[in-house]
Short mmCIF file of C-alpha atoms and ligand atoms in Angstrom, two decimals:
data_model
loop_
_atom_site.label_atom_id
_atom_site.label_comp_id
_atom_site.label_asym_id
_atom_site.label_seq_id
_atom_site.Cartn_x
_atom_site.Cartn_y
_atom_site.Cartn_z
CA UNK P 14 101.30 133.63 105.95
CA UNK P 15 98.06 131.84 105.16
CA UNK P 16 94.49 133.12 105.02
CA UNK P 17 93.35 131.74 108.38
CA UNK P 18 96.64 131.98 110.27
CA UNK P 19 96.02 132.69 113.94
CA UNK P 20 92.47 131.30 113.95
CA UNK P 21 92.02 128.52 116.49
CA UNK P 22 89.43 125.87 115.82
CA UNK P 23 88.09 123.53 118.48
CA UNK P 24 87.29 120.56 116.30
CA UNK P 25 84.65 118.35 117.84
CA UNK P 26 83.80 116.67 114.54
CA UNK P 27 83.77 113.05 113.51
CA UNK P 28 83.11 110.79 110.51
CA UNK P 29 83.01 112.84 107.28
CA UNK P 30 80.91 116.01 107.12
CA UNK P 31 82.43 117.94 110.03
CA UNK P 32 86.01 116.74 109.39
CA UNK P 33 85.73 117.93 105.76
CA UNK P 34 84.97 121.43 107.08
CA UNK P 35 87.75 121.58 109.66
CA UNK P 36 90.28 120.05 107.26
CA UNK P 37 89.59 122.85 104.81
CA UNK P 38 90.04 125.44 107.57
CA UNK P 39 93.32 123.77 108.54
CA UNK P 40 94.55 123.86 104.94
CA UNK P 41 93.82 127.57 104.85
CA UNK P 42 96.04 128.07 107.89
CA UNK P 43 93.87 127.63 110.99
CA UNK P 44 95.19 125.75 114.02
CA UNK P 45 92.67 122.91 114.23
CA UNK P 46 92.57 120.98 117.50
CA UNK P 47 90.62 117.77 117.18
CA UNK P 48 89.10 116.58 120.46
CA UNK P 49 88.68 112.81 120.65
CA UNK P 50 87.63 110.29 123.25
CA UNK P 51 90.67 108.73 125.02
CA UNK P 52 91.51 105.28 123.68
CA UNK P 53 88.72 105.45 121.08
CA UNK P 54 88.94 108.52 118.91
CA UNK P 55 86.96 109.29 115.79
CA UNK P 56 85.17 106.06 114.85
CA UNK P 57 86.55 106.26 111.31
CA UNK P 58 90.10 105.65 112.57
CA UNK P 59 89.19 101.99 112.75
CA UNK P 60 86.64 101.75 109.95
CA UNK P 61 87.39 100.10 106.56
CA UNK P 62 90.90 99.28 107.77
CA UNK P 63 93.33 98.27 105.01
CA UNK P 64 96.60 98.30 106.98
CA UNK P 65 96.13 96.40 110.26
CA UNK P 66 96.97 98.54 113.28
CA UNK P 67 97.13 101.80 111.29
CA UNK P 68 94.58 104.58 111.05
CA UNK P 69 92.29 103.93 108.09
CA UNK P 70 92.35 105.90 104.86
CA UNK P 71 88.85 107.05 105.75
CA UNK P 72 90.33 108.89 108.74
CA UNK P 73 93.68 109.95 107.33
CA UNK P 74 92.12 111.49 104.21
CA UNK P 75 89.74 113.66 106.24
CA UNK P 76 91.95 114.88 109.05
CA UNK P 77 95.06 116.35 107.49
CA UNK P 78 96.88 119.27 109.12
CA UNK P 79 95.07 118.86 112.46
CA UNK P 80 96.31 118.29 115.99
CA UNK P 81 94.69 115.64 118.19
CA UNK P 82 93.98 115.88 121.91
CA UNK P 83 92.16 113.14 123.79
CA UNK P 84 89.69 114.32 126.41
CA UNK P 85 86.78 112.54 128.07
CA UNK P 86 84.51 115.53 128.00
CA UNK P 87 81.92 113.82 130.17
CA UNK P 88 84.25 113.68 133.20
CA UNK P 89 84.64 116.68 135.54
CA UNK P 90 88.32 117.18 134.70
CA UNK P 91 87.56 116.71 131.01
CA UNK P 92 84.96 119.48 131.23
CA UNK P 93 87.59 121.72 132.83
CA UNK P 94 89.93 121.09 129.88
CA UNK P 95 87.12 121.62 127.39
CA UNK P 96 86.15 124.89 129.09
CA UNK P 97 89.73 126.10 128.73
CA UNK P 98 89.66 125.13 125.06
CA UNK P 99 86.44 127.08 124.52
CA UNK P 100 88.03 130.12 126.19
CA UNK P 101 91.07 129.96 123.92
CA UNK P 102 89.50 129.12 120.55
CA UNK P 103 87.66 131.21 117.98
CA UNK P 104 85.38 128.50 116.61
CA UNK P 105 83.83 125.29 117.89
CA UNK P 106 82.80 122.92 115.10
CA UNK P 107 80.74 119.82 115.80
CA UNK P 108 78.58 117.28 114.04
CA UNK P 109 77.32 115.14 116.90
CA UNK P 110 73.85 113.72 116.95
CA UNK P 111 71.29 116.40 117.89
CA UNK P 112 71.41 117.25 121.60
CA UNK P 113 74.78 115.57 122.33
CA UNK P 114 76.57 118.83 123.17
CA UNK P 115 73.73 119.92 125.48
CA UNK P 116 73.89 116.56 127.24
CA UNK P 117 77.62 117.13 127.67
CA UNK P 118 76.87 120.51 129.29
CA UNK P 119 78.22 122.63 126.41
CA UNK P 120 75.11 123.91 124.64
CA UNK P 121 75.07 127.31 122.92
CA UNK P 122 74.05 129.20 126.10
CA UNK P 123 76.97 127.77 128.03
CA UNK P 124 79.42 128.39 125.18
CA UNK P 125 78.39 132.05 125.06
CA UNK P 126 78.88 132.35 128.82
CA UNK P 127 82.40 131.00 128.53
CA UNK P 128 83.39 132.88 125.37
CA UNK P 129 80.96 135.39 123.80
CA UNK P 130 83.27 135.75 120.78
CA UNK P 131 83.03 132.09 119.91
CA UNK P 132 81.49 130.97 116.65
CA UNK P 133 79.71 127.66 117.18
CA UNK P 134 79.19 125.73 113.97
CA UNK P 135 77.23 122.53 113.50
CA UNK P 136 76.32 120.05 110.82
CA UNK P 137 73.05 118.27 111.50
CA UNK P 138 71.00 115.99 109.29
CA UNK P 139 67.97 118.26 109.24
CA UNK P 140 67.17 121.84 110.16
CA UNK P 141 64.48 122.79 112.70
CA UNK P 142 61.24 120.85 112.21
CA UNK P 143 59.86 117.37 112.53
CA UNK P 144 63.11 115.57 111.69
CA UNK P 145 65.51 117.75 113.67
CA UNK P 146 66.31 115.04 116.24
CA UNK P 147 67.25 112.37 113.69
CA UNK P 148 70.71 110.93 113.24
CA UNK P 149 71.69 111.16 109.61
CA UNK P 150 74.35 109.69 107.33
CA UNK P 151 75.28 110.61 103.77
CA UNK P 152 72.75 108.57 101.85
CA UNK P 153 69.86 109.63 104.07
CA UNK P 154 70.67 113.23 103.17
CA UNK P 155 70.89 112.40 99.46
CA UNK P 156 67.44 110.84 99.68
CA UNK P 157 65.87 113.61 101.78
CA UNK P 158 67.47 116.33 99.68
CA UNK P 159 65.92 115.33 96.35
CA UNK P 160 69.07 113.88 94.85
CA UNK P 161 68.08 110.20 94.91
CA UNK P 162 64.62 110.73 93.40
CA UNK P 163 66.18 112.55 90.46
CA UNK P 164 69.22 110.29 89.94
CA UNK P 165 69.25 107.03 88.01
CA UNK P 166 67.23 105.72 85.10
CA UNK P 167 63.54 106.63 84.81
CA UNK P 168 62.41 103.01 84.75
CA UNK P 169 64.57 101.95 87.70
CA UNK P 170 64.89 102.57 91.44
CA UNK P 171 66.12 105.89 92.90
CA UNK P 172 69.93 106.09 93.09
CA UNK P 173 72.49 107.66 95.38
CA UNK P 174 75.57 109.22 93.79
CA UNK P 175 79.21 108.41 94.49
CA UNK P 176 80.02 112.04 95.25
CA UNK P 177 79.47 112.60 98.97
CA UNK P 178 77.29 115.62 98.49
CA UNK P 179 75.55 115.22 101.85
CA UNK P 180 78.67 114.82 103.98
CA UNK P 181 81.58 116.53 102.23
CA UNK P 182 79.24 118.91 100.38
CA UNK P 183 77.69 120.15 103.61
CA UNK P 184 81.09 120.35 105.31
CA UNK P 185 82.24 122.78 102.64
CA UNK P 186 79.16 124.93 103.17
CA UNK P 187 79.79 124.95 106.91
CA UNK P 188 83.32 126.24 106.29
CA UNK P 189 81.88 129.13 104.30
CA UNK P 190 79.45 129.92 107.13
CA UNK P 191 82.30 129.89 109.64
CA UNK P 192 84.51 132.24 107.64
CA UNK P 193 81.53 134.60 107.15
CA UNK P 194 80.79 134.54 110.90
CA UNK P 195 84.42 135.32 111.68
CA UNK P 196 84.31 138.29 109.31
CA UNK P 197 81.09 139.53 110.92
CA UNK P 198 82.68 139.14 114.36
CA UNK P 199 85.33 141.63 113.36
CA UNK P 200 82.58 144.27 113.25
CA UNK P 201 80.29 143.12 116.07
CA UNK P 202 82.74 141.51 118.47
CA UNK P 203 80.23 138.70 118.92
CA UNK P 204 80.25 135.07 117.87
CA UNK P 205 77.18 133.40 116.46
CA UNK P 206 75.69 130.00 115.71
CA UNK P 207 76.21 128.55 112.27
CA UNK P 208 74.07 125.60 111.22
CA UNK P 209 74.46 123.59 108.01
CA UNK P 210 71.76 120.93 107.73
CA UNK P 211 72.70 118.15 105.32
CA UNK P 212 69.23 118.07 103.76
CA UNK P 213 69.54 121.79 102.95
CA UNK P 214 73.02 121.28 101.52
CA UNK P 215 71.76 118.60 99.14
CA UNK P 216 68.69 120.63 98.16
CA UNK P 217 71.00 123.52 97.35
CA UNK P 218 72.92 121.25 94.98
CA UNK P 219 69.65 119.97 93.43
CA UNK P 220 68.39 123.44 92.53
CA UNK P 221 67.92 122.61 88.84
CA UNK P 222 65.63 119.72 89.77
CA UNK P 223 63.31 122.07 91.66
CA UNK P 224 63.48 124.31 88.60
CA UNK P 225 62.26 121.38 86.50
CA UNK P 226 59.55 120.53 89.04
CA UNK P 227 58.01 123.95 88.41
CA UNK P 228 58.54 123.80 84.65
CA UNK P 229 56.49 120.59 84.57
CA UNK P 230 53.38 122.71 85.11
CA UNK P 231 54.02 124.28 81.70
CA UNK P 232 54.29 120.94 79.87
CA UNK P 233 56.71 118.07 79.31
CA UNK P 234 60.43 118.65 79.85
CA UNK P 235 61.51 118.56 76.26
CA UNK P 236 65.24 118.31 76.86
CA UNK P 237 64.81 115.06 78.83
CA UNK P 238 65.44 111.88 76.78
CA UNK P 239 62.11 110.57 77.94
CA UNK P 240 60.39 113.29 75.89
CA UNK P 241 62.03 112.04 72.69
CA UNK P 242 61.02 108.47 73.58
CA UNK P 243 57.40 109.52 74.00
CA UNK P 244 57.27 108.43 77.65
CA UNK P 245 54.74 110.59 79.53
CA UNK P 246 55.87 112.68 82.50
CA UNK P 247 54.42 112.14 85.97
CA UNK P 248 53.77 114.65 88.74
CA UNK P 249 57.37 115.05 89.92
CA UNK P 250 60.75 115.73 88.31
CA UNK P 251 61.77 112.32 86.93
CA UNK P 252 65.14 110.60 87.04
CA UNK P 253 67.07 111.93 84.07
CA UNK P 254 69.69 109.20 83.61
CA UNK P 255 72.68 110.91 82.00
CA UNK P 256 70.82 113.79 80.40
CA UNK P 257 72.53 117.09 81.02
CA UNK P 258 70.84 119.25 83.64
CA UNK P 259 71.00 122.40 81.54
CA UNK P 260 69.60 123.73 78.29
CA UNK P 261 72.34 122.14 76.17
CA UNK P 262 71.53 118.45 75.62
CA UNK P 263 74.26 115.99 76.62
CA UNK P 264 74.69 112.23 77.06
CA UNK P 265 77.28 109.64 78.01
CA UNK P 266 78.44 107.87 74.86
CA UNK P 267 80.51 104.76 74.23
CA UNK P 268 84.10 105.11 73.08
CA UNK P 269 86.60 102.66 71.60
CA UNK P 270 87.13 99.76 74.00
CA UNK P 271 83.78 100.05 75.81
CA UNK P 272 83.20 96.29 75.38
CA UNK P 273 85.93 95.48 77.90
CA UNK P 274 86.67 98.75 79.73
CA UNK P 275 83.79 99.85 82.01
CA UNK P 276 84.99 103.46 81.83
CA UNK P 277 85.55 103.80 78.07
CA UNK P 278 82.90 106.50 77.72
CA UNK P 279 82.75 110.22 77.12
CA UNK P 280 80.27 112.91 78.04
CA UNK P 281 79.24 114.78 74.94
CA UNK P 282 77.32 118.06 74.90
CA UNK P 283 75.61 119.24 71.74
CA UNK P 284 76.02 122.91 72.57
CA UNK P 285 73.97 124.94 70.09
CA UNK P 286 76.82 127.34 69.33
CA UNK P 287 79.01 124.54 67.92
CA UNK P 288 76.33 122.46 66.21
CA UNK P 289 77.76 123.04 62.70
CA UNK P 290 81.18 121.81 63.87
CA UNK P 291 79.61 118.73 65.43
CA UNK P 292 77.82 117.95 62.14
CA UNK P 293 81.08 118.19 60.19
CA UNK P 294 82.99 116.15 62.77
CA UNK P 295 80.57 113.20 62.72
CA UNK P 296 80.13 113.27 58.96
CA UNK P 297 76.60 114.69 58.85
CA UNK P 298 77.17 118.11 57.20
CA UNK P 299 73.60 118.07 55.84
CA UNK P 300 72.25 118.42 59.41
CA UNK P 301 73.64 121.96 59.52
CA UNK P 302 70.92 123.24 57.21
CA UNK P 303 68.21 120.57 57.38
CA UNK P 304 65.31 122.30 59.23
CA UNK P 305 64.64 119.03 61.14
CA UNK P 306 68.09 119.28 62.77
CA UNK P 307 69.38 122.84 62.34
CA UNK P 308 67.82 124.45 65.44
CA UNK P 309 67.79 123.38 69.09
CA UNK P 310 63.95 123.10 69.28
CA UNK P 311 63.89 120.98 66.10
CA UNK P 312 66.50 118.64 67.56
CA UNK P 313 64.76 118.03 70.89
CA UNK P 314 62.44 115.21 69.72
CA UNK P 315 65.35 113.64 67.77
CA UNK P 316 68.00 113.52 70.46
CA UNK P 317 68.11 109.70 70.56
CA UNK P 318 68.84 109.53 66.82
CA UNK P 319 71.34 112.41 67.03
CA UNK P 320 73.27 110.93 69.94
CA UNK P 321 73.26 107.49 68.25
CA UNK P 322 74.92 109.10 65.26
CA UNK P 323 77.45 110.95 67.43
CA UNK P 324 78.15 107.69 69.25
CA UNK P 325 78.91 105.98 65.94
CA UNK P 326 81.74 108.50 65.71
CA UNK P 327 82.89 108.38 69.38
CA UNK P 328 83.07 104.57 69.22
CA UNK P 329 85.85 104.91 66.67
CA UNK P 330 87.97 106.94 69.15
CA UNK P 331 89.28 106.47 72.67
CA UNK P 332 87.76 108.85 75.23
CA UNK P 333 91.00 110.83 75.19
CA UNK P 334 91.04 111.05 71.38
CA UNK P 335 87.48 112.41 71.55
CA UNK P 336 88.75 115.07 73.92
CA UNK P 337 91.70 115.91 71.70
CA UNK P 338 89.55 116.27 68.59
CA UNK P 339 86.68 118.15 70.20
CA UNK P 340 88.58 120.61 72.38
CA UNK P 341 90.10 122.62 69.49
CA UNK P 342 86.59 122.88 68.04
CA UNK P 343 85.19 124.14 71.38
CA UNK P 344 82.86 121.16 71.58
CA UNK P 345 82.35 120.43 75.30
CA UNK P 346 83.22 116.79 76.06
CA UNK P 347 84.66 114.99 79.05
CA UNK P 348 86.20 111.55 79.44
CA UNK P 349 84.68 109.30 82.11
CA UNK P 350 87.75 109.01 84.31
CA UNK P 351 88.15 106.04 86.61
CA UNK P 352 89.57 106.52 90.09
CA UNK P 353 92.67 104.66 88.86
CA UNK P 354 93.15 107.22 86.10
CA UNK P 355 92.62 110.09 88.55
CA UNK P 356 95.14 108.56 90.97
CA UNK P 357 97.73 108.35 88.20
CA UNK P 358 97.05 111.75 86.59
CA UNK P 359 100.28 113.79 86.55
CA UNK P 360 98.46 117.10 86.08
CA UNK P 361 96.33 116.60 89.20
CA UNK P 362 99.50 115.84 91.18
CA UNK P 363 101.11 119.03 89.92
CA UNK P 364 98.18 121.21 91.00
CA UNK P 365 98.04 119.56 94.44
CA UNK P 366 94.54 118.22 93.87
CA UNK P 367 95.89 114.70 94.37
CA UNK P 368 98.75 114.53 96.88
CA UNK P 369 101.00 111.82 98.19
CA UNK P 370 101.43 111.87 101.95
CA UNK P 371 103.69 109.92 104.29
CA UNK P 372 102.32 108.44 107.51
CA UNK P 373 104.29 106.78 110.32
CA UNK P 374 101.88 103.83 110.63
CA UNK P 375 100.78 103.24 107.09
CA UNK P 376 103.54 104.62 104.86
CA UNK P 377 102.79 106.58 101.72
CA UNK P 378 99.24 107.02 100.49
CA UNK P 379 97.25 109.26 98.18
CA UNK P 380 94.91 111.92 99.39
CA UNK P 381 92.68 114.59 97.88
CA UNK P 382 94.20 118.02 98.39
CA UNK P 383 92.59 121.41 98.82
CA UNK P 384 89.88 121.96 96.18
CA UNK P 385 90.19 125.76 96.16
CA UNK P 386 93.41 127.46 95.11
CA UNK P 387 94.34 130.84 96.55
CA UNK P 388 97.18 132.73 94.91
CA UNK P 389 98.53 134.17 98.18
CA UNK P 390 97.83 131.25 100.53
CA UNK P 391 100.07 128.24 100.14
CA UNK P 392 98.47 124.95 101.18
CA UNK P 393 100.80 122.22 102.34
CA UNK P 394 99.00 118.94 103.01
CA UNK P 395 100.34 117.35 106.20
CA UNK P 396 99.51 113.91 107.56
CA UNK P 397 96.65 113.36 110.00
CA UNK P 398 97.49 113.16 113.72
CA UNK P 399 97.75 109.91 115.65
CA UNK P 400 95.17 109.58 118.42
CA UNK P 401 96.12 112.01 121.19
CA UNK P 402 99.45 112.81 119.54
CA UNK P 403 99.31 116.44 120.66
CA UNK P 404 97.57 116.06 124.02
CA UNK P 405 100.65 116.98 126.05
CA UNK P 406 101.65 120.04 124.00
CA UNK P 407 98.10 121.37 123.83
CA UNK P 408 97.59 121.01 127.59
CA UNK P 409 100.84 122.74 128.51
CA UNK P 410 101.71 125.11 125.65
CA UNK P 411 98.30 126.00 124.22
CA UNK P 412 96.18 125.88 127.38
CA UNK P 413 98.97 126.82 129.79
CA UNK P 414 98.24 124.27 132.52
CA UNK P 415 100.92 124.19 135.20
CA UNK P 416 102.91 121.07 136.10
CA UNK P 417 100.72 120.62 139.18
CA UNK P 418 97.57 120.89 137.08
CA UNK P 419 98.99 118.44 134.56
CA UNK P 420 99.65 115.85 137.30
CA UNK P 421 96.06 116.22 138.48
CA UNK P 422 94.60 116.10 134.95
CA UNK P 423 96.56 112.99 133.92
CA UNK P 424 95.85 111.27 137.25
CA UNK P 425 92.11 111.80 136.73
CA UNK P 426 92.24 109.66 133.59
CA UNK P 427 90.32 112.35 131.65
CA UNK P 428 92.92 112.79 128.90
CA UNK P 429 94.27 109.26 128.49
CA UNK P 430 97.69 108.01 129.47
CA UNK P 431 100.51 110.44 130.07
CA UNK P 432 103.06 110.08 127.27
CA UNK P 433 106.56 109.14 128.45
CA UNK P 434 108.12 112.36 127.15
CA UNK P 435 105.59 114.49 129.06
CA UNK P 436 106.29 112.93 132.46
N1 LIG V 1 84.26 112.44 125.42
C1 LIG V 1 83.13 111.91 125.90
N2 LIG V 1 82.06 111.65 125.14
C2 LIG V 1 82.15 111.96 123.85
C3 LIG V 1 83.30 112.53 123.27
C4 LIG V 1 84.39 112.78 124.13
N3 LIG V 1 85.52 113.31 123.67
N4 LIG V 1 83.07 112.71 121.96
C5 LIG V 1 81.84 112.26 121.71
N5 LIG V 1 81.26 111.81 122.84
C6 LIG V 1 79.93 111.27 123.02
C7 LIG V 1 78.84 112.23 122.65
O1 LIG V 1 78.65 113.16 123.68
C8 LIG V 1 77.66 111.28 122.48
O2 LIG V 1 77.16 110.94 123.75
P1 LIG V 1 75.57 110.92 124.09
O3 LIG V 1 74.93 110.06 123.07
O4 LIG V 1 75.55 110.32 125.47
O5 LIG V 1 75.09 112.30 124.05
C9 LIG V 1 78.32 110.04 121.94
O6 LIG V 1 79.73 110.22 122.11
C10 LIG V 1 78.09 109.67 120.50
O7 LIG V 1 77.89 110.79 119.67
P2 LIG V 1 76.95 110.67 118.38
O8 LIG V 1 75.57 110.28 118.82
O9 LIG V 1 77.09 111.90 117.61
O10 LIG V 1 77.63 109.46 117.57
P3 LIG V 1 76.96 108.24 116.79
O11 LIG V 1 78.11 107.42 116.31
O12 LIG V 1 75.95 107.52 117.61
O13 LIG V 1 76.20 108.93 115.55
C11 LIG V 1 76.08 110.26 113.55
C12 LIG V 1 76.93 109.31 114.42
C13 LIG V 1 76.94 110.75 112.40
C14 LIG V 1 74.86 109.52 112.99
C15 LIG V 1 75.60 111.46 114.41
O14 LIG V 1 76.72 112.05 115.03
C16 LIG V 1 74.86 112.54 113.61
O15 LIG V 1 73.70 112.38 113.23
N6 LIG V 1 75.53 113.67 113.37
C17 LIG V 1 74.94 114.81 112.71
C18 LIG V 1 74.80 114.60 111.22
C19 LIG V 1 76.10 114.27 110.56
O16 LIG V 1 77.07 114.97 110.63
N7 LIG V 1 76.07 113.15 109.83
C20 LIG V 1 77.14 112.81 108.92
C21 LIG V 1 78.25 112.17 109.54
S1 LIG V 1 79.37 111.78 108.28
O17 LIG V 1 78.67 110.51 107.53
#
């Protein structure tokens, strides 16, 4: 038994943000039925293809544990099938461009008419307001959500991050909204609309930068490296390079091998509580008592010098040796792991965070497993569905269409070709 067993999700999502949400719901036990256009499917199936003819990794890594039905929801028969799906499911999740569902004839009013218990959940680029009609992709959200203006080096252009905080980040938030709406439905009997705008999702993750924006009014941000360098602050929260976002100063420092290995670095945090241990470790015991270095406020204008000295020590160690020496001393450090190292990490395989999955078209590949672990809900990562793989079983078993209906539905062309075994 899994947490969301019995919950039926009508998955109208595509690309990354929506599929992240429904994949998580599927991992937690929901029956997720992905509706795709016949012969076309989610655009990502054929994007960034590495194995000719097979679904791409982009698609397979975002659509685990789902079933796929192909329906042209703009045709009359397709609308009939979609209506039946809305009747039978608990949640409709979508991340179409604004207005697409209304144009299809399945706006919120209509959904409520068909199934008042349905939760209708959407990812959009922006919430209500002047940008609500815009199409949005990941990097647009990172820029509009304050991430890009605060990421990168102060004397360089704004930067987007590798973590897909706009797409996958917002998808995770949508899943939370859906589960909350389902819990509320238990008391009210009613569904509701759930909206997760990507801009809001990114702003939520950039909270500390809005904190710093307001602190600027009280003077320079002393924990930023730029303070120690004497560079004046402007009107807005600046890009902070690799400075830590909290009250404990941290930097990325070179480790042994950095000259040839682009990832031979460690993150090093000079947490106040372990300052004496750091001083001993790097061979500067006098800094423990020297008033110029002994307290956090005294250190703030000297962070460049302090981190240079720590780096002289880290450069004599590999990033893993730094970890091994610092961990027993409770000094917070973290190796800069490459994707290759993450892919090969035995521990991550054992926890199911990185999983190996078999696929009939592409063979074995790695995927990212469920990021939350529940002690009483066992997640088994299953391969993504082929396009329309479950059309026949969903039409007959899940929706209960009769043989006569099935002949009519297939003949209309609304659900793609009839598979041989379903004839
Ligand atoms: N049968 C018939 N038509 C279908 C269908 C089906 N099964 N599934 C989708 N369609 C139609 C839609 O109804 C829509 O038609 P209209 O334009 O006539 O209304 C059309 O396919 C395309 O949908 P779209 O506009 O959402 O797709 P797009 O590729 O042009 O835009 C994206 C993609 C992501 C920019 C847009 O969907 C969007 O802004 N989504 C919201 C924000 C979001 O989630 N962005 C992140 C995506 S992950 O990077």
